[in-house]
Amino acid sequence: MLKRLLPLFLLSIILTSTAYTQNLADSGYYYQKIGFKDKASGFFEEYLYTNYTNYQVRLDLAYLYMDMRETNKAREQFDYVAKNSPNENEVKMAKDALANIDGSTGNNNQNQQTTTGPSSDLDSGYYYLNQGNKKKAAVHFERHLSQKPKDHKVRLQLAYIYYDQRKLDKSLYNFEYVGKRSSDAGDVEIARSSAFAIKDELAGTSKRSLDLYFYNYYDSFQENYIANLVMHLNFRIGPQFYAGPYLDVYTDTRSSKTLVYNDRFVEIGGFFRYNILKNLMFEFRLGYTKQIDLDTQRINIKPMLIYFNRFGDAKIYSKSKSTSKTSFYMDIYYAAMYDYKYKNAFLQATMQQVVRFSTGGYSYVENYLVENAQFDSRKLDYNNYFEIGTGIRFKPNVAIFPVIFVEPSYKAYFYGERKNSFQVKAGFFLNFRTKI
């Protein structure tokens, strides 16, 4: 059985690897476009690691480094193109850029306005921005916008400055202003995508936040409706430390004391979480739980170690005139935990390879491959399986709205007499967090 599943799993990875590497470059251009320069350069660097002969991307990375005032990194990339590219135009561009870098000495002061200075707040803003003084540039841009609040290009520039300074609330205000008022389709797409990303970042770093996960579906093989709700109220008690109350509910419509399809319970309590790394966290829960099928109530202890990551980036917001509507990303999730109420340890792993087609605004359609595996220390049949499937998802044009999905899959069990199964799952999920 496992021998039959392994080729399918490997094939799903091979088929998506080429698209994934290309999407690294696409993600770089996307984040460069919306002004997230550090993130853009990271995608370009990862792309070039396996596509080192793409000299156009290397040139674009070099120019991005110049814009970020990382001259040594820029010089390294220009020099590589000048020495290795077979394209004469690329070589000429690289050599010209190197000549400009080498010519950038103290003599540049001759080109600066040393007598009269900039003639307006707008000129002063760009003058100080070019000098690398973003603090003074922001002051002059703010003065300019007080007189011309509809200058959306300047407001976008100010939003980028505040984001680089980690003044996320001010950055969000300016992005939202442009997103609601600009008539330029490109500016609206940039502003709304950036605002959405900043809101998520604010939720993850604020003193108080709420996160909610609600996943429910109908399983055709079990003829069963399954639902899981997890909610945290987060209070930041220190750098990377959070605590607060939680609610965890898992149920279905068919399990019984004599035939368990899923462990059903309702649990409420308090948690403590430490973010070890950006995508690695440890959470400790202490709660009161009711086990539905076992008809018991008890205090529960549940330590959890969770890792998650996304490779590539999905396009967040798309206007009708957008030239780029397709994006690719891969999500992975691993969790190890001990659940005292079941006196059982669990390992979980999920991987998805996703192609997203933006259909306008926040709406999209996704086609994906998914691989799931779960193990427990008690070797209960329904807790030990491997599952592979594909599916399609749809999200309407509302920023915070459930995602509807249909997912056929094949599930193979490792222990017991439970038969392997093919099923179609259909339902919706909502993954939401916000600053409060």
Short mmCIF file of C-alpha atoms in Angstrom, two decimals:
data_model
loop_
_atom_site.label_atom_id
_atom_site.label_comp_id
_atom_site.label_asym_id
_atom_site.label_seq_id
_atom_site.Cartn_x
_atom_site.Cartn_y
_atom_site.Cartn_z
CA MET A 1 0.00 0.00 0.00
CA LEU A 2 2.73 2.47 0.96
CA LYS A 3 4.70 1.47 -2.15
CA ARG A 4 1.72 2.51 -4.28
CA LEU A 5 1.36 5.85 -2.49
CA LEU A 6 5.02 6.86 -2.55
CA PRO A 7 5.25 7.37 -6.36
CA LEU A 8 2.12 9.54 -6.25
CA PHE A 9 3.64 11.65 -3.50
CA LEU A 10 6.95 12.02 -5.33
CA LEU A 11 5.18 12.87 -8.58
CA SER A 12 3.23 15.68 -6.90
CA ILE A 13 6.50 17.22 -5.70
CA ILE A 14 8.30 16.84 -9.05
CA LEU A 15 5.43 18.37 -11.01
CA THR A 16 5.41 21.48 -8.84
CA SER A 17 9.16 22.06 -8.36
CA THR A 18 9.72 23.95 -11.63
CA ALA A 19 6.69 26.17 -11.10
CA TYR A 20 7.82 26.81 -7.55
CA THR A 21 11.27 28.09 -8.51
CA GLN A 22 9.78 30.36 -11.17
CA ASN A 23 7.34 31.68 -8.60
CA LEU A 24 10.25 32.78 -6.41
CA ALA A 25 11.19 35.30 -9.10
CA ASP A 26 7.55 36.31 -9.60
CA SER A 27 7.18 36.85 -5.85
CA GLY A 28 10.32 38.99 -5.88
CA TYR A 29 8.89 41.24 -8.58
CA TYR A 30 5.54 41.38 -6.78
CA TYR A 31 7.03 42.52 -3.47
CA GLN A 32 9.37 44.91 -5.26
CA LYS A 33 6.31 46.44 -6.91
CA ILE A 34 4.47 47.00 -3.62
CA GLY A 35 7.59 48.39 -1.97
CA PHE A 36 8.68 45.54 0.36
CA LYS A 37 12.29 45.63 -0.78
CA ASP A 38 13.83 43.32 1.81
CA LYS A 39 11.26 40.62 1.07
CA ALA A 40 11.73 41.07 -2.69
CA SER A 41 15.51 40.70 -2.46
CA GLY A 42 15.07 37.52 -0.40
CA PHE A 43 12.97 35.90 -3.12
CA PHE A 44 15.43 36.95 -5.85
CA GLU A 45 18.34 35.51 -3.86
CA GLU A 46 16.53 32.19 -3.30
CA TYR A 47 15.61 32.00 -6.99
CA LEU A 48 19.20 32.64 -8.14
CA TYR A 49 20.50 29.91 -5.86
CA THR A 50 19.16 27.32 -8.34
CA ASN A 51 18.89 29.55 -11.44
CA TYR A 52 22.23 31.33 -11.30
CA THR A 53 22.43 31.89 -15.09
CA ASN A 54 19.31 34.08 -15.21
CA TYR A 55 21.26 37.31 -15.62
CA GLN A 56 18.18 39.50 -16.02
CA VAL A 57 16.94 38.57 -12.54
CA ARG A 58 20.48 39.08 -11.25
CA LEU A 59 20.55 42.58 -12.78
CA ASP A 60 17.18 43.39 -11.23
CA LEU A 61 18.47 42.22 -7.85
CA ALA A 62 21.56 44.42 -8.26
CA TYR A 63 19.44 47.49 -9.02
CA LEU A 64 17.26 46.64 -6.03
CA TYR A 65 20.37 46.53 -3.84
CA MET A 66 21.34 49.96 -5.19
CA ASP A 67 17.91 51.27 -4.24
CA MET A 68 18.41 49.79 -0.76
CA ARG A 69 21.86 51.44 -0.57
CA GLU A 70 23.62 48.08 -0.24
CA THR A 71 26.36 49.07 -2.67
CA ASN A 72 28.73 46.16 -2.00
CA LYS A 73 26.02 43.59 -2.70
CA ALA A 74 25.01 45.48 -5.85
CA ARG A 75 28.59 45.62 -7.09
CA GLU A 76 28.97 41.85 -6.57
CA GLN A 77 25.92 41.12 -8.74
CA PHE A 78 26.82 43.64 -11.47
CA ASP A 79 30.35 42.23 -11.60
CA TYR A 80 29.02 38.67 -11.99
CA VAL A 81 26.79 39.71 -14.90
CA ALA A 82 29.60 41.69 -16.57
CA LYS A 83 31.94 38.68 -16.46
CA ASN A 84 29.51 35.86 -17.28
CA SER A 85 26.49 37.00 -19.29
CA PRO A 86 26.48 36.06 -23.01
CA ASN A 87 24.09 38.98 -23.71
CA GLU A 88 25.87 42.16 -24.84
CA ASN A 89 23.13 44.46 -23.58
CA GLU A 90 23.23 42.87 -20.12
CA VAL A 91 27.02 43.16 -20.04
CA LYS A 92 26.84 46.84 -21.07
CA MET A 93 24.20 47.60 -18.39
CA ALA A 94 26.32 45.88 -15.74
CA LYS A 95 29.52 47.70 -16.76
CA ASP A 96 27.75 51.07 -16.87
CA ALA A 97 26.38 50.44 -13.39
CA LEU A 98 29.84 49.49 -12.12
CA ALA A 99 31.27 52.69 -13.63
CA ASN A 100 28.61 54.72 -11.84
CA ILE A 101 29.40 53.00 -8.56
CA ASP A 102 33.12 53.59 -9.00
CA GLY A 103 32.46 57.23 -9.88
CA SER A 104 30.35 57.84 -6.80
CA THR A 105 32.85 59.78 -4.70
CA GLY A 106 32.78 63.01 -2.78
CA ASN A 107 32.62 64.83 -6.12
CA ASN A 108 28.92 64.00 -6.17
CA ASN A 109 28.43 67.01 -3.96
CA GLN A 110 28.79 69.12 -7.10
CA ASN A 111 25.46 67.71 -8.26
CA GLN A 112 23.63 68.62 -5.08
CA GLN A 113 21.73 71.85 -4.56
CA THR A 114 24.22 73.55 -2.25
CA THR A 115 23.09 77.14 -2.60
CA THR A 116 19.35 77.43 -2.98
CA GLY A 117 18.33 73.96 -1.74
CA PRO A 118 15.07 72.21 -2.65
CA SER A 119 12.30 74.56 -3.73
CA SER A 120 9.28 72.84 -2.10
CA ASP A 121 8.30 70.29 0.52
CA LEU A 122 7.84 67.74 -2.25
CA ASP A 123 11.33 68.39 -3.62
CA SER A 124 12.73 68.38 -0.09
CA GLY A 125 11.07 65.03 0.63
CA TYR A 126 12.65 63.37 -2.37
CA TYR A 127 15.94 65.18 -1.75
CA TYR A 128 16.25 63.78 1.78
CA LEU A 129 14.95 60.38 0.66
CA ASN A 130 17.73 60.16 -1.94
CA GLN A 131 20.21 61.12 0.76
CA GLY A 132 18.96 58.25 2.91
CA ASN A 133 17.42 60.52 5.56
CA LYS A 134 13.95 58.99 5.73
CA LYS A 135 13.04 60.78 8.95
CA LYS A 136 13.35 64.24 7.35
CA ALA A 137 11.82 62.97 4.11
CA ALA A 138 8.70 61.87 6.02
CA VAL A 139 8.36 65.29 7.64
CA HIS A 140 8.40 67.06 4.26
CA PHE A 141 6.08 64.51 2.63
CA GLU A 142 3.60 65.00 5.49
CA ARG A 143 3.71 68.79 4.95
CA HIS A 144 3.18 68.30 1.23
CA LEU A 145 0.18 66.02 1.82
CA SER A 146 -1.39 68.49 4.22
CA GLN A 147 -1.73 70.79 1.19
CA LYS A 148 -2.34 68.10 -1.46
CA PRO A 149 -3.89 65.08 0.29
CA LYS A 150 -4.85 63.46 -3.03
CA ASP A 151 -1.25 63.06 -4.19
CA HIS A 152 -1.46 59.28 -3.90
CA LYS A 153 2.01 58.59 -5.33
CA VAL A 154 3.59 60.59 -2.52
CA ARG A 155 1.29 58.97 0.03
CA LEU A 156 2.44 55.54 -1.14
CA GLN A 157 6.05 56.64 -0.79
CA LEU A 158 5.32 57.87 2.73
CA ALA A 159 3.66 54.53 3.56
CA TYR A 160 6.83 52.69 2.48
CA ILE A 161 8.97 54.98 4.63
CA TYR A 162 6.83 54.34 7.71
CA TYR A 163 6.92 50.59 7.02
CA ASP A 164 10.73 50.64 6.84
CA GLN A 165 10.74 52.57 10.13
CA ARG A 166 8.39 49.92 11.64
CA LYS A 167 5.71 52.57 12.24
CA LEU A 168 3.11 50.08 11.10
CA ASP A 169 0.01 52.02 12.17
CA LYS A 170 1.06 55.08 10.17
CA SER A 171 2.04 52.94 7.22
CA LEU A 172 -1.33 51.17 7.32
CA TYR A 173 -3.22 54.48 7.44
CA ASN A 174 -1.54 55.75 4.27
CA PHE A 175 -1.93 52.47 2.38
CA GLU A 176 -5.63 52.32 3.28
CA TYR A 177 -6.09 55.96 2.25
CA VAL A 178 -4.76 55.19 -1.22
CA GLY A 179 -6.67 51.92 -1.48
CA LYS A 180 -10.00 53.65 -0.77
CA ARG A 181 -9.52 56.87 -2.77
CA SER A 182 -7.13 56.35 -5.68
CA SER A 183 -8.51 55.95 -9.22
CA ASP A 184 -5.25 54.33 -10.41
CA ALA A 185 -5.76 50.55 -10.62
CA GLY A 186 -2.09 49.81 -10.00
CA ASP A 187 -1.93 52.02 -6.92
CA VAL A 188 -5.10 50.44 -5.50
CA GLU A 189 -3.72 46.93 -5.97
CA ILE A 190 -0.44 47.84 -4.29
CA ALA A 191 -2.13 49.70 -1.43
CA ARG A 192 -4.73 47.05 -0.59
CA SER A 193 -2.24 44.19 -0.80
CA SER A 194 0.16 46.05 1.50
CA ALA A 195 -2.60 47.01 3.95
CA PHE A 196 -3.77 43.40 4.22
CA ALA A 197 -0.22 42.19 4.92
CA ILE A 198 0.39 44.91 7.53
CA LYS A 199 -2.86 44.12 9.36
CA ASP A 200 -1.74 40.51 9.69
CA GLU A 201 1.68 41.66 10.91
CA LEU A 202 0.09 44.00 13.46
CA ALA A 203 -2.09 41.17 14.78
CA GLY A 204 1.01 39.07 15.35
CA THR A 205 2.90 41.76 17.27
CA SER A 206 0.18 43.71 19.13
CA LYS A 207 -0.37 43.65 22.89
CA ARG A 208 -3.81 42.09 22.42
CA SER A 209 -5.12 40.01 19.54
CA LEU A 210 -7.69 37.39 18.66
CA ASP A 211 -7.16 34.41 16.38
CA LEU A 212 -9.82 31.99 15.24
CA TYR A 213 -9.61 28.77 13.19
CA PHE A 214 -12.85 27.14 12.03
CA TYR A 215 -12.65 24.11 9.72
CA ASN A 216 -15.64 21.96 8.85
CA TYR A 217 -16.62 19.61 6.05
CA TYR A 218 -18.78 16.68 4.97
CA ASP A 219 -16.93 13.37 4.41
CA SER A 220 -18.63 11.24 1.72
CA PHE A 221 -17.06 7.94 2.86
CA GLN A 222 -17.97 8.32 6.52
CA GLU A 223 -21.25 10.08 5.61
CA ASN A 224 -20.23 12.38 8.41
CA TYR A 225 -20.13 16.12 9.08
CA ILE A 226 -16.92 17.08 10.97
CA ALA A 227 -16.11 20.43 12.57
CA ASN A 228 -13.15 21.90 14.49
CA LEU A 229 -13.06 25.32 16.18
CA VAL A 230 -9.97 26.73 17.91
CA MET A 231 -9.86 30.25 19.35
CA HIS A 232 -7.16 32.15 21.27
CA LEU A 233 -7.32 35.52 23.01
CA ASN A 234 -3.66 36.58 23.05
CA PHE A 235 -2.05 38.94 25.56
CA ARG A 236 1.61 39.76 25.00
CA ILE A 237 3.47 39.45 28.30
CA GLY A 238 6.98 39.93 26.90
CA PRO A 239 9.01 39.69 23.70
CA GLN A 240 7.71 36.58 21.88
CA PHE A 241 5.71 35.51 24.99
CA TYR A 242 1.91 35.32 24.93
CA ALA A 243 -0.77 34.03 27.28
CA GLY A 244 -4.54 34.04 27.55
CA PRO A 245 -7.72 31.93 27.39
CA TYR A 246 -8.50 29.44 24.63
CA LEU A 247 -11.41 27.35 23.35
CA ASP A 248 -10.99 24.08 21.43
CA VAL A 249 -13.96 22.10 20.07
CA TYR A 250 -13.82 18.99 17.86
CA THR A 251 -16.97 17.14 16.93
CA ASP A 252 -18.82 15.21 14.25
CA THR A 253 -22.35 13.97 13.66
CA ARG A 254 -21.74 10.21 13.51
CA SER A 255 -19.24 9.05 16.17
CA SER A 256 -20.61 7.10 19.12
CA LYS A 257 -19.32 5.24 22.14
CA THR A 258 -19.33 2.00 20.17
CA LEU A 259 -17.88 3.36 16.90
CA VAL A 260 -15.47 6.31 17.05
CA TYR A 261 -14.69 8.08 13.79
CA ASN A 262 -13.10 11.11 15.47
CA ASP A 263 -12.14 12.02 19.05
CA ARG A 264 -14.89 14.45 20.08
CA PHE A 265 -14.40 16.95 22.89
CA VAL A 266 -15.05 20.46 24.18
CA GLU A 267 -12.18 22.16 26.02
CA ILE A 268 -11.67 25.59 27.58
CA GLY A 269 -8.73 26.90 29.58
CA GLY A 270 -5.59 29.00 29.53
CA PHE A 271 -2.47 28.82 27.39
CA PHE A 272 1.12 30.03 27.37
CA ARG A 273 3.00 30.39 24.09
CA TYR A 274 6.60 31.21 23.22
CA ASN A 275 7.63 31.97 19.65
CA ILE A 276 11.02 30.26 19.49
CA LEU A 277 11.60 31.35 15.89
CA LYS A 278 9.49 33.15 13.33
CA ASN A 279 7.71 29.95 12.31
CA LEU A 280 8.42 27.72 15.31
CA MET A 281 6.40 27.95 18.52
CA PHE A 282 5.85 26.11 21.77
CA GLU A 283 2.42 26.24 23.38
CA PHE A 284 1.34 24.86 26.74
CA ARG A 285 -2.36 24.46 27.51
CA LEU A 286 -4.07 23.81 30.82
CA GLY A 287 -7.81 23.40 30.51
CA TYR A 288 -11.05 21.75 31.55
CA THR A 289 -12.34 19.24 29.00
CA LYS A 290 -15.40 17.13 28.35
CA GLN A 291 -14.81 13.99 26.26
CA ILE A 292 -18.07 13.35 24.49
CA ASP A 293 -17.77 9.68 23.50
CA LEU A 294 -16.02 8.61 26.72
CA ASP A 295 -18.55 10.65 28.74
CA THR A 296 -15.84 11.97 31.08
CA GLN A 297 -14.79 15.39 32.37
CA ARG A 298 -11.30 16.21 33.57
CA ILE A 299 -8.42 18.67 33.77
CA ASN A 300 -6.26 18.43 30.68
CA ILE A 301 -2.59 19.27 30.05
CA LYS A 302 -1.41 19.67 26.47
CA PRO A 303 2.14 20.76 25.47
CA MET A 304 2.56 21.39 21.72
CA LEU A 305 5.50 22.11 19.42
CA ILE A 306 4.42 23.57 16.07
CA TYR A 307 6.31 24.50 12.91
CA PHE A 308 4.73 26.07 9.82
CA ASN A 309 6.05 27.88 6.77
CA ARG A 310 5.06 29.16 3.35
CA PHE A 311 7.38 29.02 0.36
CA GLY A 312 6.35 31.49 -2.31
CA ASP A 313 3.58 34.03 -1.85
CA ALA A 314 -0.02 34.11 -2.97
CA LYS A 315 -1.28 37.28 -4.61
CA ILE A 316 -3.49 39.06 -2.10
CA TYR A 317 -5.48 41.60 -4.12
CA SER A 318 -5.97 41.96 -7.86
CA LYS A 319 -7.59 44.66 -9.98
CA SER A 320 -9.22 43.77 -13.30
CA LYS A 321 -6.32 45.40 -15.20
CA SER A 322 -3.65 43.46 -13.32
CA THR A 323 -1.05 41.84 -15.56
CA SER A 324 -0.23 39.13 -13.01
CA LYS A 325 -3.11 37.01 -11.77
CA THR A 326 -1.47 33.63 -11.16
CA SER A 327 0.77 32.77 -8.22
CA PHE A 328 2.16 29.60 -6.70
CA TYR A 329 3.06 28.70 -3.11
CA MET A 330 3.71 25.70 -0.90
CA ASP A 331 2.58 25.39 2.73
CA ILE A 332 3.98 22.97 5.29
CA TYR A 333 2.79 22.27 8.84
CA TYR A 334 4.21 19.97 11.52
CA ALA A 335 2.98 19.47 15.07
CA ALA A 336 4.08 17.25 17.96
CA MET A 337 1.95 17.14 21.11
CA TYR A 338 0.95 15.16 24.16
CA ASP A 339 -2.72 15.15 25.15
CA TYR A 340 -3.26 14.10 28.76
CA LYS A 341 -7.01 13.56 28.41
CA TYR A 342 -6.30 10.72 25.98
CA LYS A 343 -2.93 9.81 27.54
CA ASN A 344 -1.65 9.84 23.99
CA ALA A 345 1.11 11.53 21.98
CA PHE A 346 0.47 12.74 18.43
CA LEU A 347 2.53 13.66 15.38
CA GLN A 348 0.90 15.53 12.50
CA ALA A 349 2.25 16.68 9.14
CA THR A 350 0.57 18.47 6.23
CA MET A 351 1.98 19.75 2.95
CA GLN A 352 0.13 21.60 0.19
CA GLN A 353 1.24 22.77 -3.25
CA VAL A 354 -1.12 25.48 -4.48
CA VAL A 355 -1.73 27.41 -7.69
CA ARG A 356 -3.85 30.54 -7.13
CA PHE A 357 -5.68 32.46 -9.84
CA SER A 358 -6.89 35.86 -8.65
CA THR A 359 -10.39 36.57 -9.96
CA GLY A 360 -10.73 40.20 -8.88
CA GLY A 361 -10.39 42.04 -5.58
CA TYR A 362 -9.75 39.62 -2.71
CA SER A 363 -11.41 36.77 -4.62
CA TYR A 364 -9.48 33.80 -5.95
CA VAL A 365 -9.73 30.22 -7.17
CA GLU A 366 -7.06 27.72 -6.09
CA ASN A 367 -6.14 24.28 -7.32
CA TYR A 368 -3.96 22.28 -4.94
CA LEU A 369 -2.33 18.99 -4.05
CA VAL A 370 -2.36 17.97 -0.38
CA GLU A 371 -0.56 15.29 1.66
CA ASN A 372 -1.50 14.53 5.27
CA ALA A 373 -0.02 12.10 7.79
CA GLN A 374 -0.88 11.46 11.44
CA PHE A 375 0.47 9.09 14.08
CA ASP A 376 -0.28 8.47 17.75
CA SER A 377 1.54 6.52 20.45
CA ARG A 378 -1.44 4.26 21.23
CA LYS A 379 -1.70 3.11 17.59
CA LEU A 380 -5.45 3.64 17.36
CA ASP A 381 -6.54 2.87 13.81
CA TYR A 382 -8.39 6.15 13.13
CA ASN A 383 -5.42 8.23 14.35
CA ASN A 384 -2.76 6.62 12.15
CA TYR A 385 -3.01 7.22 8.43
CA PHE A 386 -1.55 8.78 5.31
CA GLU A 387 -3.77 10.76 2.96
CA ILE A 388 -3.13 12.25 -0.47
CA GLY A 389 -5.57 14.31 -2.46
CA THR A 390 -6.26 17.23 -4.72
CA GLY A 391 -8.87 19.93 -4.55
CA ILE A 392 -10.26 23.26 -5.61
CA ARG A 393 -10.99 26.27 -3.39
CA PHE A 394 -12.92 29.49 -3.91
CA LYS A 395 -12.93 32.70 -1.89
CA PRO A 396 -15.43 35.50 -2.60
CA ASN A 397 -14.36 39.15 -2.86
CA VAL A 398 -14.47 39.92 0.87
CA ALA A 399 -11.23 40.45 2.80
CA ILE A 400 -12.31 38.26 5.75
CA PHE A 401 -14.58 35.48 4.50
CA PRO A 402 -14.68 31.65 4.67
CA VAL A 403 -12.99 29.72 1.86
CA ILE A 404 -15.17 27.06 0.19
CA PHE A 405 -13.50 23.83 -0.96
CA VAL A 406 -14.09 20.42 -2.57
CA GLU A 407 -11.35 17.83 -2.04
CA PRO A 408 -11.27 14.21 -3.25
CA SER A 409 -8.61 12.15 -1.45
CA TYR A 410 -7.36 8.62 -0.76
CA LYS A 411 -6.69 7.62 2.86
CA ALA A 412 -4.55 4.63 3.91
CA TYR A 413 -4.48 3.40 7.53
CA PHE A 414 -1.37 1.95 9.17
CA TYR A 415 -2.93 -0.14 11.98
CA GLY A 416 -6.07 -2.07 12.78
CA GLU A 417 -8.74 -3.42 10.49
CA ARG A 418 -10.07 -0.12 9.21
CA LYS A 419 -10.20 -0.25 5.40
CA ASN A 420 -8.43 2.26 3.18
CA SER A 421 -10.89 4.67 1.65
CA PHE A 422 -11.56 7.13 -1.12
CA GLN A 423 -13.66 10.10 -0.08
CA VAL A 424 -14.77 13.51 -1.24
CA LYS A 425 -14.70 16.29 1.33
CA ALA A 426 -16.73 19.45 0.82
CA GLY A 427 -16.96 22.35 3.23
CA PHE A 428 -15.41 25.65 4.24
CA PHE A 429 -12.77 27.04 6.57
CA LEU A 430 -11.92 30.39 8.12
CA ASN A 431 -8.48 31.34 9.42
CA PHE A 432 -8.67 34.78 11.01
CA ARG A 433 -6.66 36.94 13.39
CA THR A 434 -6.91 40.60 14.30
CA LYS A 435 -5.50 43.21 16.62
CA ILE A 436 -7.92 44.22 19.40
#
